[in-house]
Amino acid sequence: MGDAEHGKSRIAGRWSLEGMTALVTGGTRGIGNAVVEELAELGAVVYTCSRKESELNDCLKKWEGLGLRVSGSICDLSVREQRVDLIQKVSSAFDGKLNILVTAMNQITKNLACEWAKDNIRINSVSPWYIKTSLVNHLLEKENFLNSVVSRTPLNRVGEAEEVSSLVAFLCMPCASYITGQIISVDGGMTVNGFYPYPKD
């Protein structure tokens, strides 16, 4: 292999998730769904979970049709026994190797990380402003509320789930290996003026 080919190969490897395994909780909707697809499209083998069996089955069928390596199971993360069962399923699926854990960082998922208790887990957390998802669509449909959000956002719009998942994917890549302990706000610039109270609906 010549120097040019070697350089391209090295750079491609730094910007790829090929060979990595990932657990993404809540992967059937919104940001979680976008993260599952982003990581899988970049080469990771992904396991996800959902509380709703029908949603999970629909997503798994879609991902299989897209040629993405994604599997999953039903799990309510608020129930310790189900978290333990999830860990066992993921461990079995990945032969005990988990490189990436992507969750909402509340007490439940902190417990999930502790219960896995492996040194090779990478926990990536993002801090988004208003993102178009089913969780907040009912608020964004209210014109006054939407205008209030947009007026506080320098980019003059709300975000898309893919704009969060792209950051998550970047943080999981070898090229971001020296970034740690940071809070990165995916907010269209909202925090430039400080953290003001959320708009009232």
Coordinates of C-alpha atoms in Angstrom, one line a residue:
M1 CA 0.0 0.0 0.0
G2 CA 1.4 3.4 -1.0
D3 CA 1.6 6.4 1.3
A4 CA -1.5 8.0 -0.3
E5 CA -3.6 4.9 0.1
H6 CA -2.3 4.4 3.7
G7 CA -3.3 8.0 4.5
K8 CA -6.8 7.6 3.1
S9 CA -7.2 4.3 5.0
R10 CA -6.1 5.8 8.3
I11 CA -8.4 8.8 7.9
A12 CA -11.3 6.6 6.9
G13 CA -10.8 4.5 10.0
R14 CA -10.8 7.5 12.3
W15 CA -14.2 8.6 10.8
S16 CA -15.9 5.3 11.0
L17 CA -17.7 3.1 13.6
E18 CA -16.9 -0.1 11.8
G19 CA -16.3 -2.9 14.2
M20 CA -17.9 -1.1 17.2
T21 CA -20.9 -2.2 19.1
A22 CA -23.6 0.1 20.5
L23 CA -26.5 0.0 22.9
V24 CA -29.0 2.9 22.2
T25 CA -32.0 3.0 24.6
G26 CA -35.3 4.3 23.3
G27 CA -34.4 3.7 19.7
T28 CA -37.8 3.6 18.1
R29 CA -38.7 7.3 18.3
G30 CA -37.2 10.7 18.0
I31 CA -33.6 11.3 18.8
G32 CA -33.0 7.7 19.8
N33 CA -34.3 6.5 16.5
A34 CA -32.0 8.9 14.6
V35 CA -29.0 7.8 16.7
V36 CA -29.6 4.1 16.0
E37 CA -29.7 4.8 12.2
E38 CA -26.7 7.2 12.3
L39 CA -24.5 4.7 14.2
A40 CA -25.6 1.8 12.1
E41 CA -25.0 3.6 8.8
L42 CA -21.5 4.4 10.0
G43 CA -20.7 0.7 10.5
A44 CA -21.6 0.0 14.1
V45 CA -23.6 -3.0 15.2
V46 CA -26.5 -1.6 17.3
Y47 CA -28.8 -3.0 19.9
T48 CA -31.8 -1.0 21.0
C49 CA -34.8 -1.3 23.2
S50 CA -38.3 0.0 23.5
R51 CA -41.3 -0.3 25.8
K52 CA -43.6 -0.9 22.9
E53 CA -43.4 -4.2 21.0
S54 CA -45.2 -3.0 17.9
E55 CA -43.0 0.0 17.4
L56 CA -39.9 -2.0 17.9
N57 CA -41.0 -4.7 15.4
D58 CA -41.8 -2.0 12.8
C59 CA -38.4 -0.4 13.2
L60 CA -36.5 -3.7 13.2
K61 CA -38.2 -4.6 9.9
K62 CA -37.4 -1.2 8.4
W63 CA -33.7 -1.4 9.5
E64 CA -33.4 -4.9 8.1
G65 CA -34.7 -3.7 4.8
L66 CA -32.1 -0.9 4.8
G67 CA -29.3 -3.4 5.4
L68 CA -28.5 -2.0 8.9
R69 CA -27.2 -4.3 11.6
V70 CA -29.7 -3.6 14.4
S71 CA -31.4 -5.9 16.8
G72 CA -33.4 -5.2 19.9
S73 CA -35.8 -6.2 22.6
I74 CA -38.6 -4.9 24.8
C75 CA -37.5 -3.2 28.0
D76 CA -38.9 -0.7 30.5
L77 CA -35.7 0.9 31.9
S78 CA -37.6 2.0 35.1
V79 CA -37.8 -1.7 36.1
R80 CA -34.5 -3.1 37.5
E81 CA -35.3 -6.7 36.5
Q82 CA -35.8 -5.6 32.9
R83 CA -32.6 -3.6 32.9
V84 CA -30.7 -6.6 34.1
D85 CA -32.4 -8.7 31.4
L86 CA -31.4 -6.1 28.8
I87 CA -27.8 -6.2 29.9
Q88 CA -27.7 -10.0 29.6
K89 CA -29.2 -9.9 26.1
V90 CA -26.8 -7.2 25.0
S91 CA -23.8 -9.0 26.5
S92 CA -24.9 -12.2 24.7
A93 CA -25.5 -10.4 21.4
F94 CA -22.0 -8.7 21.5
D95 CA -20.0 -11.4 23.3
G96 CA -19.5 -9.1 26.3
K97 CA -18.1 -6.2 24.2
L98 CA -19.9 -2.9 24.3
N99 CA -18.1 0.2 23.0
I100 CA -20.9 2.7 23.0
L101 CA -23.8 3.4 25.4
V102 CA -26.2 6.1 24.3
T103 CA -29.0 7.0 26.8
A104 CA -30.8 9.9 28.4
M105 CA -28.6 10.6 31.4
N106 CA -31.2 10.3 34.2
Q107 CA -30.9 8.2 37.3
I108 CA -32.4 5.2 35.6
T109 CA -29.8 5.0 32.9
K110 CA -27.0 5.8 35.3
N111 CA -28.1 2.7 37.0
L112 CA -28.0 0.9 33.7
A113 CA -24.4 1.9 33.2
C114 CA -23.5 0.9 36.7
E115 CA -25.1 -2.5 36.3
W116 CA -23.2 -3.2 33.2
A117 CA -20.0 -2.2 35.0
K118 CA -17.5 -2.6 32.1
D119 CA -14.5 -0.4 31.5
N120 CA -15.0 -0.3 27.7
I121 CA -18.3 1.6 27.8
R122 CA -18.4 5.1 26.4
I123 CA -21.3 7.2 27.6
N124 CA -22.2 10.0 25.3
S125 CA -24.7 12.7 26.4
V126 CA -26.0 15.6 24.5
S127 CA -27.9 18.7 25.7
P128 CA -30.5 19.7 23.0
W129 CA -32.8 22.7 22.8
Y130 CA -36.2 22.1 21.1
I131 CA -35.9 19.2 18.5
K132 CA -38.8 18.1 16.3
T133 CA -39.9 14.8 17.9
S134 CA -43.2 13.2 18.9
L135 CA -42.3 14.2 22.5
V136 CA -42.6 18.0 21.9
N137 CA -44.6 18.2 18.6
H138 CA -47.8 19.0 20.6
L139 CA -46.1 22.1 22.0
L140 CA -44.5 23.2 18.7
E141 CA -47.9 23.0 17.0
K142 CA -48.9 26.0 19.2
E143 CA -48.0 29.1 17.2
N144 CA -47.3 31.3 20.2
F145 CA -45.1 28.7 21.8
L146 CA -43.2 28.0 18.6
N147 CA -42.6 31.7 18.0
S148 CA -41.3 32.0 21.5
V149 CA -38.8 29.2 21.0
V150 CA -37.7 30.4 17.6
S151 CA -37.2 34.0 18.9
R152 CA -34.7 32.7 21.4
T153 CA -32.8 30.6 18.9
P154 CA -30.2 32.5 16.8
L155 CA -30.6 30.0 13.9
N156 CA -34.3 31.0 13.9
R157 CA -35.7 27.5 13.8
V158 CA -36.1 24.3 15.9
G159 CA -33.7 21.4 15.4
E160 CA -34.0 18.1 13.6
A161 CA -33.3 14.8 15.3
E162 CA -30.5 14.1 12.8
E163 CA -28.7 17.2 13.9
V164 CA -28.4 15.6 17.4
S165 CA -27.5 12.1 16.1
S166 CA -24.7 13.5 14.0
L167 CA -23.0 14.9 17.1
V168 CA -23.5 11.6 19.0
A169 CA -21.9 9.7 16.1
F170 CA -18.9 12.1 16.0
L171 CA -18.3 11.7 19.7
C172 CA -18.3 7.9 19.3
M173 CA -15.6 8.0 16.6
P174 CA -11.9 7.5 17.1
C175 CA -11.4 11.0 15.7
A176 CA -13.1 12.4 18.9
S177 CA -11.0 10.3 21.3
Y178 CA -9.6 13.3 23.2
I179 CA -13.0 14.9 23.9
T180 CA -14.3 14.0 27.3
G181 CA -16.2 15.5 30.2
Q182 CA -17.9 18.2 28.1
I183 CA -21.4 19.5 27.8
I184 CA -22.1 20.2 24.2
S185 CA -25.4 22.0 23.6
V186 CA -27.3 21.2 20.3
D187 CA -29.4 24.3 20.5
G188 CA -29.1 26.4 17.4
G189 CA -27.1 29.0 19.4
M190 CA -29.8 29.5 22.1
T191 CA -27.2 29.4 25.0
V192 CA -25.3 32.3 23.5
N193 CA -27.6 34.5 25.6
G194 CA -27.6 32.3 28.6
F195 CA -30.0 29.8 30.0
Y196 CA -33.3 31.5 30.2
P197 CA -36.5 29.9 31.5
Y198 CA -38.2 27.6 29.0
P199 CA -41.2 29.2 27.1
K200 CA -44.6 28.6 28.7
D201 CA -47.2 26.7 26.7

